[in-house]
Amino acid sequence: MKKMLVAMCTLLLVTCGLQPTLAKADTAIDEKLGLPIVVLGANLTDAEKESVKESLKVEKDAEVEEITVDGNDLVKYIKDGNSQARMYSSAKITRLDKGKGLVIKIVTPDNITQVTNSMYATAMLTAGIEDAIVEVASPKPVTGHSALVGIYKAYEVSGETLDTERTDVANDELNLATKFAKDSGIDEDKVAELLTEIKKAIADNKPNTKEEVEKIVNEQLKKMNINLSEADRQMLIELMDRIRGLNIDFGKLSDQLSEMATTIKEKFGEIDPGFWEKVKRFFENLIDSIKAWFK
């Protein structure tokens, strides 16, 4: 019995010692792509800003650039935007090498009440943001819409240039997505899938007229068994006709979304590949030892 207790204690100690070691995130400053940029809503209090920075794990970065987004930025990126709008949702954007895709993470999901990861992703691709890790946070419940404007500003501060026509359309797309989810009772991810499939069909079929866009919209609605009111269907057709005019290749969207998990692994580390081999050897030796005790 004493030997068994010793063995169990040994098992506990060794197993704890064999916990997977995660490769530390690279905290060196990326001189090619620039610093991660934290963009904070202008209407946050000092205490709320600190809370947001803690949620975004700013302290784990070697260095960040901090900026603020307010109503003037809303007017810059969105036509007919309200310069007096209050901005609370915030974000951290870390640029990635070309081809790495988008990684979207809402780090305070209880406080972003309407916009989902996939909604942000499809809107950002419309706006022209393709390769970045984007983390969204808010210290209080908000819809999450103003984070998109902050992401635009952060992306341009990092050295890129965005087409304001595209950012305006992307904002309308996000508004329509949240409207469908809220008013029509459609699952948020299904809304994002619908938008994505329509855009892919537009990229593949290259419609030349609004009537051809309408046909694509109707086909996708039928295919996904989604029923919209006539008013909502017309708004969707108008939006997609505007997107058609932007001449964006959305065919790669599904590939980018599927690469998100891989990108997270590359950015934040992964389990030591030798870990499971160590576990296997340990338990093989342990079993041999237990057999010997009962001989």
PDB file of C-alpha atoms in Angstrom:
ATOM      1  CA  MET A   1       0.000   0.000   0.000  1.00  0.00           C
ATOM      2  CA  LYS A   2       2.831   2.368   0.895  1.00  0.00           C
ATOM      3  CA  LYS A   3       4.466   1.683  -2.449  1.00  0.00           C
ATOM      4  CA  MET A   4       1.174   2.431  -4.207  1.00  0.00           C
ATOM      5  CA  LEU A   5       0.831   5.797  -2.401  1.00  0.00           C
ATOM      6  CA  VAL A   6       4.405   6.686  -3.329  1.00  0.00           C
ATOM      7  CA  ALA A   7       3.685   5.730  -6.912  1.00  0.00           C
ATOM      8  CA  MET A   8       0.563   7.858  -7.045  1.00  0.00           C
ATOM      9  CA  CYS A   9       2.415  10.866  -5.633  1.00  0.00           C
ATOM     10  CA  THR A  10       5.192  10.308  -8.135  1.00  0.00           C
ATOM     11  CA  LEU A  11       2.642  10.102 -10.945  1.00  0.00           C
ATOM     12  CA  LEU A  12       1.096  13.404  -9.877  1.00  0.00           C
ATOM     13  CA  LEU A  13       4.427  15.192  -9.630  1.00  0.00           C
ATOM     14  CA  VAL A  14       5.791  13.895 -12.909  1.00  0.00           C
ATOM     15  CA  THR A  15       2.550  14.485 -14.789  1.00  0.00           C
ATOM     16  CA  CYS A  16       2.511  18.087 -13.603  1.00  0.00           C
ATOM     17  CA  GLY A  17       6.089  18.377 -14.772  1.00  0.00           C
ATOM     18  CA  LEU A  18       5.053  17.128 -18.180  1.00  0.00           C
ATOM     19  CA  GLN A  19       2.406  19.776 -18.814  1.00  0.00           C
ATOM     20  CA  PRO A  20       2.591  20.970 -22.425  1.00  0.00           C
ATOM     21  CA  THR A  21       5.077  23.759 -22.855  1.00  0.00           C
ATOM     22  CA  LEU A  22       3.713  26.479 -25.086  1.00  0.00           C
ATOM     23  CA  ALA A  23       6.171  28.279 -27.303  1.00  0.00           C
ATOM     24  CA  LYS A  24       6.227  31.883 -26.148  1.00  0.00           C
ATOM     25  CA  ALA A  25       4.757  34.446 -28.452  1.00  0.00           C
ATOM     26  CA  ASP A  26       7.431  36.402 -30.251  1.00  0.00           C
ATOM     27  CA  THR A  27       7.672  39.672 -28.342  1.00  0.00           C
ATOM     28  CA  ALA A  28      10.374  41.141 -30.569  1.00  0.00           C
ATOM     29  CA  ILE A  29       9.445  44.255 -32.525  1.00  0.00           C
ATOM     30  CA  ASP A  30       8.624  43.447 -36.149  1.00  0.00           C
ATOM     31  CA  GLU A  31      10.668  45.998 -38.082  1.00  0.00           C
ATOM     32  CA  LYS A  32       9.122  45.015 -41.416  1.00  0.00           C
ATOM     33  CA  LEU A  33       5.414  45.099 -40.549  1.00  0.00           C
ATOM     34  CA  GLY A  34       5.520  47.580 -37.686  1.00  0.00           C
ATOM     35  CA  LEU A  35       4.144  47.606 -34.174  1.00  0.00           C
ATOM     36  CA  PRO A  36       0.769  46.204 -33.145  1.00  0.00           C
ATOM     37  CA  ILE A  37      -1.654  49.117 -32.974  1.00  0.00           C
ATOM     38  CA  VAL A  38      -4.163  49.514 -30.176  1.00  0.00           C
ATOM     39  CA  VAL A  39      -7.049  51.796 -31.073  1.00  0.00           C
ATOM     40  CA  LEU A  40      -9.257  52.954 -28.204  1.00  0.00           C
ATOM     41  CA  GLY A  41     -12.740  54.443 -28.353  1.00  0.00           C
ATOM     42  CA  ALA A  42     -12.566  58.156 -27.542  1.00  0.00           C
ATOM     43  CA  ASN A  43     -15.465  57.995 -25.102  1.00  0.00           C
ATOM     44  CA  LEU A  44     -13.840  55.488 -22.763  1.00  0.00           C
ATOM     45  CA  THR A  45     -12.838  56.698 -19.309  1.00  0.00           C
ATOM     46  CA  ASP A  46      -9.229  56.229 -18.201  1.00  0.00           C
ATOM     47  CA  ALA A  47     -10.261  53.215 -16.102  1.00  0.00           C
ATOM     48  CA  GLU A  48     -12.131  51.701 -19.067  1.00  0.00           C
ATOM     49  CA  LYS A  49      -9.102  52.204 -21.314  1.00  0.00           C
ATOM     50  CA  GLU A  50      -6.945  50.293 -18.851  1.00  0.00           C
ATOM     51  CA  SER A  51      -9.551  47.541 -18.732  1.00  0.00           C
ATOM     52  CA  VAL A  52      -9.554  47.285 -22.529  1.00  0.00           C
ATOM     53  CA  LYS A  53      -5.762  47.171 -22.695  1.00  0.00           C
ATOM     54  CA  GLU A  54      -5.778  44.382 -20.132  1.00  0.00           C
ATOM     55  CA  SER A  55      -8.336  42.440 -22.196  1.00  0.00           C
ATOM     56  CA  LEU A  56      -6.185  42.905 -25.297  1.00  0.00           C
ATOM     57  CA  LYS A  57      -3.101  41.718 -23.346  1.00  0.00           C
ATOM     58  CA  VAL A  58      -1.144  44.781 -24.382  1.00  0.00           C
ATOM     59  CA  GLU A  59       1.435  44.120 -21.659  1.00  0.00           C
ATOM     60  CA  LYS A  60       2.574  40.957 -23.480  1.00  0.00           C
ATOM     61  CA  ASP A  61       3.717  42.922 -26.530  1.00  0.00           C
ATOM     62  CA  ALA A  62       7.236  44.303 -26.643  1.00  0.00           C
ATOM     63  CA  GLU A  63       5.826  47.644 -27.718  1.00  0.00           C
ATOM     64  CA  VAL A  64       2.577  48.946 -29.198  1.00  0.00           C
ATOM     65  CA  GLU A  65       1.363  52.108 -30.849  1.00  0.00           C
ATOM     66  CA  GLU A  66      -1.722  53.541 -29.170  1.00  0.00           C
ATOM     67  CA  ILE A  67      -4.244  55.736 -30.988  1.00  0.00           C
ATOM     68  CA  THR A  68      -7.806  56.952 -30.384  1.00  0.00           C
ATOM     69  CA  VAL A  69     -10.837  56.756 -32.671  1.00  0.00           C
ATOM     70  CA  ASP A  70     -13.642  59.315 -32.515  1.00  0.00           C
ATOM     71  CA  GLY A  71     -16.559  60.677 -34.501  1.00  0.00           C
ATOM     72  CA  ASN A  72     -14.281  62.518 -36.937  1.00  0.00           C
ATOM     73  CA  ASP A  73     -12.842  59.161 -38.024  1.00  0.00           C
ATOM     74  CA  LEU A  74     -16.368  57.837 -38.481  1.00  0.00           C
ATOM     75  CA  VAL A  75     -17.063  60.668 -40.938  1.00  0.00           C
ATOM     76  CA  LYS A  76     -13.799  59.976 -42.786  1.00  0.00           C
ATOM     77  CA  TYR A  77     -14.481  56.311 -43.472  1.00  0.00           C
ATOM     78  CA  ILE A  78     -18.270  56.275 -43.649  1.00  0.00           C
ATOM     79  CA  LYS A  79     -20.366  58.599 -45.798  1.00  0.00           C
ATOM     80  CA  ASP A  80     -23.038  60.446 -43.804  1.00  0.00           C
ATOM     81  CA  GLY A  81     -21.401  59.262 -40.569  1.00  0.00           C
ATOM     82  CA  ASN A  82     -22.263  61.118 -37.357  1.00  0.00           C
ATOM     83  CA  SER A  83     -19.279  63.048 -36.038  1.00  0.00           C
ATOM     84  CA  GLN A  84     -20.959  63.174 -32.615  1.00  0.00           C
ATOM     85  CA  ALA A  85     -21.250  59.394 -32.342  1.00  0.00           C
ATOM     86  CA  ARG A  86     -19.912  57.908 -29.119  1.00  0.00           C
ATOM     87  CA  MET A  87     -17.121  55.375 -29.595  1.00  0.00           C
ATOM     88  CA  TYR A  88     -16.514  52.599 -27.068  1.00  0.00           C
ATOM     89  CA  SER A  89     -15.537  49.362 -28.809  1.00  0.00           C
ATOM     90  CA  SER A  90     -11.777  49.122 -29.322  1.00  0.00           C
ATOM     91  CA  ALA A  91      -9.310  46.852 -31.099  1.00  0.00           C
ATOM     92  CA  LYS A  92      -5.727  45.732 -31.500  1.00  0.00           C
ATOM     93  CA  ILE A  93      -4.475  45.057 -35.008  1.00  0.00           C
ATOM     94  CA  THR A  94      -1.256  43.212 -35.807  1.00  0.00           C
ATOM     95  CA  ARG A  95      -0.313  43.108 -39.479  1.00  0.00           C
ATOM     96  CA  LEU A  96       0.760  39.805 -41.002  1.00  0.00           C
ATOM     97  CA  ASP A  97       2.790  38.877 -44.072  1.00  0.00           C
ATOM     98  CA  LYS A  98       0.834  38.740 -47.338  1.00  0.00           C
ATOM     99  CA  GLY A  99      -1.126  35.544 -47.714  1.00  0.00           C
ATOM    100  CA  LYS A 100      -1.466  34.808 -43.997  1.00  0.00           C
ATOM    101  CA  GLY A 101      -5.141  35.796 -43.968  1.00  0.00           C
ATOM    102  CA  LEU A 102      -7.339  37.254 -41.264  1.00  0.00           C
ATOM    103  CA  VAL A 103      -7.568  36.161 -37.646  1.00  0.00           C
ATOM    104  CA  ILE A 104     -10.501  37.746 -35.837  1.00  0.00           C
ATOM    105  CA  LYS A 105     -11.038  37.366 -32.109  1.00  0.00           C
ATOM    106  CA  ILE A 106     -13.607  39.130 -29.938  1.00  0.00           C
ATOM    107  CA  VAL A 107     -11.864  38.958 -26.558  1.00  0.00           C
ATOM    108  CA  THR A 108     -14.848  40.329 -24.612  1.00  0.00           C
ATOM    109  CA  PRO A 109     -17.715  38.402 -26.273  1.00  0.00           C
ATOM    110  CA  ASP A 110     -20.254  39.312 -23.586  1.00  0.00           C
ATOM    111  CA  ASN A 111     -19.724  43.010 -24.334  1.00  0.00           C
ATOM    112  CA  ILE A 112     -19.902  42.873 -28.152  1.00  0.00           C
ATOM    113  CA  THR A 113     -23.596  42.205 -28.535  1.00  0.00           C
ATOM    114  CA  GLN A 114     -24.308  42.254 -32.282  1.00  0.00           C
ATOM    115  CA  VAL A 115     -21.198  41.781 -34.425  1.00  0.00           C
ATOM    116  CA  THR A 116     -19.568  38.354 -34.672  1.00  0.00           C
ATOM    117  CA  ASN A 117     -16.067  37.264 -35.718  1.00  0.00           C
ATOM    118  CA  SER A 118     -17.311  36.191 -39.143  1.00  0.00           C
ATOM    119  CA  MET A 119     -19.218  39.451 -39.650  1.00  0.00           C
ATOM    120  CA  TYR A 120     -16.072  41.451 -38.923  1.00  0.00           C
ATOM    121  CA  ALA A 121     -14.094  39.201 -41.277  1.00  0.00           C
ATOM    122  CA  THR A 122     -16.380  39.524 -44.276  1.00  0.00           C
ATOM    123  CA  ALA A 123     -16.711  43.316 -43.800  1.00  0.00           C
ATOM    124  CA  MET A 124     -12.951  43.771 -43.463  1.00  0.00           C
ATOM    125  CA  LEU A 125     -12.316  41.880 -46.675  1.00  0.00           C
ATOM    126  CA  THR A 126     -14.810  44.140 -48.417  1.00  0.00           C
ATOM    127  CA  ALA A 127     -12.890  47.129 -47.028  1.00  0.00           C
ATOM    128  CA  GLY A 128      -9.579  45.719 -48.283  1.00  0.00           C
ATOM    129  CA  ILE A 129      -8.016  44.378 -45.076  1.00  0.00           C
ATOM    130  CA  GLU A 130      -6.694  40.912 -45.818  1.00  0.00           C
ATOM    131  CA  ASP A 131      -3.718  39.944 -43.657  1.00  0.00           C
ATOM    132  CA  ALA A 132      -3.898  40.777 -39.976  1.00  0.00           C
ATOM    133  CA  ILE A 133      -4.701  39.566 -36.480  1.00  0.00           C
ATOM    134  CA  VAL A 134      -7.583  41.671 -35.185  1.00  0.00           C
ATOM    135  CA  GLU A 135      -8.738  41.511 -31.557  1.00  0.00           C
ATOM    136  CA  VAL A 136     -11.836  43.416 -30.460  1.00  0.00           C
ATOM    137  CA  ALA A 137     -12.768  44.463 -26.920  1.00  0.00           C
ATOM    138  CA  SER A 138     -15.125  46.686 -24.947  1.00  0.00           C
ATOM    139  CA  PRO A 139     -15.414  47.267 -21.182  1.00  0.00           C
ATOM    140  CA  LYS A 140     -19.207  47.566 -21.412  1.00  0.00           C
ATOM    141  CA  PRO A 141     -21.982  46.102 -23.592  1.00  0.00           C
ATOM    142  CA  VAL A 142     -21.980  47.752 -27.050  1.00  0.00           C
ATOM    143  CA  THR A 143     -23.050  46.651 -30.518  1.00  0.00           C
ATOM    144  CA  GLY A 144     -19.446  46.526 -31.773  1.00  0.00           C
ATOM    145  CA  HIS A 145     -19.914  48.643 -34.896  1.00  0.00           C
ATOM    146  CA  SER A 146     -17.442  51.405 -34.031  1.00  0.00           C
ATOM    147  CA  ALA A 147     -14.605  48.866 -33.723  1.00  0.00           C
ATOM    148  CA  LEU A 148     -14.648  48.578 -37.505  1.00  0.00           C
ATOM    149  CA  VAL A 149     -13.852  52.280 -37.896  1.00  0.00           C
ATOM    150  CA  GLY A 150     -11.033  51.899 -35.375  1.00  0.00           C
ATOM    151  CA  ILE A 151      -9.661  48.959 -37.362  1.00  0.00           C
ATOM    152  CA  TYR A 152      -9.682  51.086 -40.531  1.00  0.00           C
ATOM    153  CA  LYS A 153      -7.752  53.849 -38.789  1.00  0.00           C
ATOM    154  CA  ALA A 154      -5.252  51.427 -37.266  1.00  0.00           C
ATOM    155  CA  TYR A 155      -4.668  49.752 -40.629  1.00  0.00           C
ATOM    156  CA  GLU A 156      -3.879  53.068 -42.295  1.00  0.00           C
ATOM    157  CA  VAL A 157      -1.636  54.152 -39.422  1.00  0.00           C
ATOM    158  CA  SER A 158       0.300  50.919 -40.012  1.00  0.00           C
ATOM    159  CA  GLY A 159       1.199  52.145 -43.506  1.00  0.00           C
ATOM    160  CA  GLU A 160      -1.643  50.911 -45.717  1.00  0.00           C
ATOM    161  CA  THR A 161      -4.189  52.941 -47.662  1.00  0.00           C
ATOM    162  CA  LEU A 162      -7.881  52.085 -47.777  1.00  0.00           C
ATOM    163  CA  ASP A 163     -10.403  53.085 -50.415  1.00  0.00           C
ATOM    164  CA  THR A 164     -13.104  55.063 -48.568  1.00  0.00           C
ATOM    165  CA  GLU A 165     -15.744  53.824 -51.014  1.00  0.00           C
ATOM    166  CA  ARG A 166     -14.911  50.277 -49.960  1.00  0.00           C
ATOM    167  CA  THR A 167     -14.916  51.129 -46.248  1.00  0.00           C
ATOM    168  CA  ASP A 168     -18.314  52.784 -46.639  1.00  0.00           C
ATOM    169  CA  VAL A 169     -19.759  49.726 -48.387  1.00  0.00           C
ATOM    170  CA  ALA A 170     -18.193  47.463 -45.748  1.00  0.00           C
ATOM    171  CA  ASN A 171     -19.898  49.464 -43.007  1.00  0.00           C
ATOM    172  CA  ASP A 172     -23.259  49.144 -44.758  1.00  0.00           C
ATOM    173  CA  GLU A 173     -22.608  45.426 -45.098  1.00  0.00           C
ATOM    174  CA  LEU A 174     -21.964  45.117 -41.361  1.00  0.00           C
ATOM    175  CA  ASN A 175     -25.108  47.108 -40.569  1.00  0.00           C
ATOM    176  CA  LEU A 176     -27.184  44.902 -42.858  1.00  0.00           C
ATOM    177  CA  ALA A 177     -25.692  41.734 -41.378  1.00  0.00           C
ATOM    178  CA  THR A 178     -26.570  42.743 -37.826  1.00  0.00           C
ATOM    179  CA  LYS A 179     -30.033  43.878 -38.967  1.00  0.00           C
ATOM    180  CA  PHE A 180     -30.754  40.476 -40.527  1.00  0.00           C
ATOM    181  CA  ALA A 181     -29.577  38.686 -37.397  1.00  0.00           C
ATOM    182  CA  LYS A 182     -31.576  40.931 -35.084  1.00  0.00           C
ATOM    183  CA  ASP A 183     -34.784  41.600 -37.015  1.00  0.00           C
ATOM    184  CA  SER A 184     -35.116  38.489 -39.165  1.00  0.00           C
ATOM    185  CA  GLY A 185     -33.925  36.018 -36.555  1.00  0.00           C
ATOM    186  CA  ILE A 186     -31.248  34.508 -38.805  1.00  0.00           C
ATOM    187  CA  ASP A 187     -28.246  32.958 -37.052  1.00  0.00           C
ATOM    188  CA  GLU A 188     -25.315  35.415 -37.115  1.00  0.00           C
ATOM    189  CA  ASP A 189     -22.884  32.966 -38.700  1.00  0.00           C
ATOM    190  CA  LYS A 190     -25.467  31.996 -41.311  1.00  0.00           C
ATOM    191  CA  VAL A 191     -25.814  35.674 -42.215  1.00  0.00           C
ATOM    192  CA  ALA A 192     -22.044  35.926 -42.707  1.00  0.00           C
ATOM    193  CA  GLU A 193     -22.102  32.729 -44.766  1.00  0.00           C
ATOM    194  CA  LEU A 194     -24.874  34.138 -46.965  1.00  0.00           C
ATOM    195  CA  LEU A 195     -22.914  37.338 -47.629  1.00  0.00           C
ATOM    196  CA  THR A 196     -19.776  35.354 -48.346  1.00  0.00           C
ATOM    197  CA  GLU A 197     -21.481  32.956 -50.763  1.00  0.00           C
ATOM    198  CA  ILE A 198     -23.111  35.807 -52.674  1.00  0.00           C
ATOM    199  CA  LYS A 199     -19.775  37.610 -52.996  1.00  0.00           C
ATOM    200  CA  LYS A 200     -18.038  34.435 -54.156  1.00  0.00           C
ATOM    201  CA  ALA A 201     -20.775  33.932 -56.761  1.00  0.00           C
ATOM    202  CA  ILE A 202     -20.304  37.529 -57.906  1.00  0.00           C
ATOM    203  CA  ALA A 203     -16.548  36.920 -58.200  1.00  0.00           C
ATOM    204  CA  ASP A 204     -17.094  33.703 -60.159  1.00  0.00           C
ATOM    205  CA  ASN A 205     -19.912  34.856 -62.463  1.00  0.00           C
ATOM    206  CA  LYS A 206     -18.926  38.519 -62.900  1.00  0.00           C
ATOM    207  CA  PRO A 207     -22.462  39.872 -63.379  1.00  0.00           C
ATOM    208  CA  ASN A 208     -22.751  42.948 -65.573  1.00  0.00           C
ATOM    209  CA  THR A 209     -26.147  44.219 -64.464  1.00  0.00           C
ATOM    210  CA  LYS A 210     -28.194  44.672 -61.315  1.00  0.00           C
ATOM    211  CA  GLU A 211     -30.663  42.087 -62.662  1.00  0.00           C
ATOM    212  CA  GLU A 212     -27.883  39.498 -62.803  1.00  0.00           C
ATOM    213  CA  VAL A 213     -26.904  40.368 -59.235  1.00  0.00           C
ATOM    214  CA  GLU A 214     -30.532  39.921 -58.176  1.00  0.00           C
ATOM    215  CA  LYS A 215     -30.561  36.456 -59.741  1.00  0.00           C
ATOM    216  CA  ILE A 216     -27.447  35.478 -57.745  1.00  0.00           C
ATOM    217  CA  VAL A 217     -28.959  36.821 -54.509  1.00  0.00           C
ATOM    218  CA  ASN A 218     -32.195  34.909 -55.071  1.00  0.00           C
ATOM    219  CA  GLU A 219     -30.323  31.704 -55.869  1.00  0.00           C
ATOM    220  CA  GLN A 220     -28.266  31.908 -52.675  1.00  0.00           C
ATOM    221  CA  LEU A 221     -31.303  32.731 -50.527  1.00  0.00           C
ATOM    222  CA  LYS A 222     -33.096  29.696 -51.934  1.00  0.00           C
ATOM    223  CA  LYS A 223     -30.026  27.474 -51.599  1.00  0.00           C
ATOM    224  CA  MET A 224     -29.586  28.393 -47.928  1.00  0.00           C
ATOM    225  CA  ASN A 225     -33.331  28.326 -47.223  1.00  0.00           C
ATOM    226  CA  ILE A 226     -33.348  31.922 -45.942  1.00  0.00           C
ATOM    227  CA  ASN A 227     -36.534  33.962 -46.140  1.00  0.00           C
ATOM    228  CA  LEU A 228     -36.224  37.755 -46.079  1.00  0.00           C
ATOM    229  CA  SER A 229     -38.896  40.384 -46.258  1.00  0.00           C
ATOM    230  CA  GLU A 230     -39.161  42.088 -49.635  1.00  0.00           C
ATOM    231  CA  ALA A 231     -37.651  45.255 -48.179  1.00  0.00           C
ATOM    232  CA  ASP A 232     -34.658  43.372 -46.746  1.00  0.00           C
ATOM    233  CA  ARG A 233     -34.198  41.424 -49.977  1.00  0.00           C
ATOM    234  CA  GLN A 234     -34.062  44.670 -51.943  1.00  0.00           C
ATOM    235  CA  MET A 235     -31.516  46.152 -49.503  1.00  0.00           C
ATOM    236  CA  LEU A 236     -29.357  43.041 -49.957  1.00  0.00           C
ATOM    237  CA  ILE A 237     -29.568  43.345 -53.745  1.00  0.00           C
ATOM    238  CA  GLU A 238     -28.627  47.050 -53.597  1.00  0.00           C
ATOM    239  CA  LEU A 239     -25.637  46.280 -51.358  1.00  0.00           C
ATOM    240  CA  MET A 240     -24.378  43.466 -53.568  1.00  0.00           C
ATOM    241  CA  ASP A 241     -24.787  45.596 -56.676  1.00  0.00           C
ATOM    242  CA  ARG A 242     -22.546  48.209 -55.030  1.00  0.00           C
ATOM    243  CA  ILE A 243     -20.044  45.474 -54.204  1.00  0.00           C
ATOM    244  CA  ARG A 244     -20.149  44.304 -57.821  1.00  0.00           C
ATOM    245  CA  GLY A 245     -19.036  47.778 -58.829  1.00  0.00           C
ATOM    246  CA  LEU A 246     -15.997  47.551 -56.558  1.00  0.00           C
ATOM    247  CA  ASN A 247     -14.568  44.673 -58.626  1.00  0.00           C
ATOM    248  CA  ILE A 248     -13.241  42.761 -55.598  1.00  0.00           C
ATOM    249  CA  ASP A 249     -12.118  39.140 -55.795  1.00  0.00           C
ATOM    250  CA  PHE A 250     -13.976  37.448 -52.955  1.00  0.00           C
ATOM    251  CA  GLY A 251     -13.235  33.956 -54.214  1.00  0.00           C
ATOM    252  CA  LYS A 252     -10.438  33.525 -51.674  1.00  0.00           C
ATOM    253  CA  LEU A 253     -12.580  34.376 -48.648  1.00  0.00           C
ATOM    254  CA  SER A 254     -13.355  30.781 -47.673  1.00  0.00           C
ATOM    255  CA  ASP A 255      -9.660  29.878 -47.877  1.00  0.00           C
ATOM    256  CA  GLN A 256      -8.755  32.798 -45.621  1.00  0.00           C
ATOM    257  CA  LEU A 257     -11.302  31.812 -42.986  1.00  0.00           C
ATOM    258  CA  SER A 258     -10.084  28.208 -42.938  1.00  0.00           C
ATOM    259  CA  GLU A 259      -6.520  29.430 -42.359  1.00  0.00           C
ATOM    260  CA  MET A 260      -7.424  31.331 -39.189  1.00  0.00           C
ATOM    261  CA  ALA A 261      -6.608  28.458 -36.826  1.00  0.00           C
ATOM    262  CA  THR A 262      -3.224  27.954 -38.471  1.00  0.00           C
ATOM    263  CA  THR A 263      -2.410  31.638 -38.190  1.00  0.00           C
ATOM    264  CA  ILE A 264      -3.242  31.672 -34.478  1.00  0.00           C
ATOM    265  CA  LYS A 265      -0.901  28.724 -33.965  1.00  0.00           C
ATOM    266  CA  GLU A 266       1.928  30.431 -35.809  1.00  0.00           C
ATOM    267  CA  LYS A 267       1.443  33.695 -33.927  1.00  0.00           C
ATOM    268  CA  PHE A 268       0.886  32.477 -30.387  1.00  0.00           C
ATOM    269  CA  GLY A 269       2.787  29.226 -30.268  1.00  0.00           C
ATOM    270  CA  GLU A 270       1.881  25.570 -30.239  1.00  0.00           C
ATOM    271  CA  ILE A 271       2.456  22.502 -28.130  1.00  0.00           C
ATOM    272  CA  ASP A 272       6.017  21.174 -28.000  1.00  0.00           C
ATOM    273  CA  PRO A 273       5.976  18.331 -30.579  1.00  0.00           C
ATOM    274  CA  GLY A 274       7.985  16.106 -28.186  1.00  0.00           C
ATOM    275  CA  PHE A 275       5.476  16.431 -25.370  1.00  0.00           C
ATOM    276  CA  TRP A 276       3.225  13.514 -26.232  1.00  0.00           C
ATOM    277  CA  GLU A 277       6.201  11.223 -26.855  1.00  0.00           C
ATOM    278  CA  LYS A 278       7.443  12.038 -23.353  1.00  0.00           C
ATOM    279  CA  VAL A 279       3.999  11.216 -21.926  1.00  0.00           C
ATOM    280  CA  LYS A 280       3.912   7.922 -23.792  1.00  0.00           C
ATOM    281  CA  ARG A 281       7.367   6.893 -22.532  1.00  0.00           C
ATOM    282  CA  PHE A 282       6.513   7.929 -18.976  1.00  0.00           C
ATOM    283  CA  PHE A 283       3.376   5.804 -18.780  1.00  0.00           C
ATOM    284  CA  GLU A 284       5.086   2.830 -20.419  1.00  0.00           C
ATOM    285  CA  ASN A 285       7.779   2.957 -17.745  1.00  0.00           C
ATOM    286  CA  LEU A 286       5.182   3.476 -15.014  1.00  0.00           C
ATOM    287  CA  ILE A 287       3.199   0.415 -16.073  1.00  0.00           C
ATOM    288  CA  ASP A 288       6.368  -1.669 -16.067  1.00  0.00           C
ATOM    289  CA  SER A 289       7.143  -0.447 -12.535  1.00  0.00           C
ATOM    290  CA  ILE A 290       3.635  -1.235 -11.246  1.00  0.00           C
ATOM    291  CA  LYS A 291       3.862  -4.763 -12.707  1.00  0.00           C
ATOM    292  CA  ALA A 292       7.146  -5.266 -10.860  1.00  0.00           C
ATOM    293  CA  TRP A 293       5.579  -4.275  -7.476  1.00  0.00           C
ATOM    294  CA  PHE A 294       3.088  -7.146  -7.675  1.00  0.00           C
ATOM    295  CA  LYS A 295       5.565  -9.845  -8.632  1.00  0.00           C
TER     296      LYS A 295
END
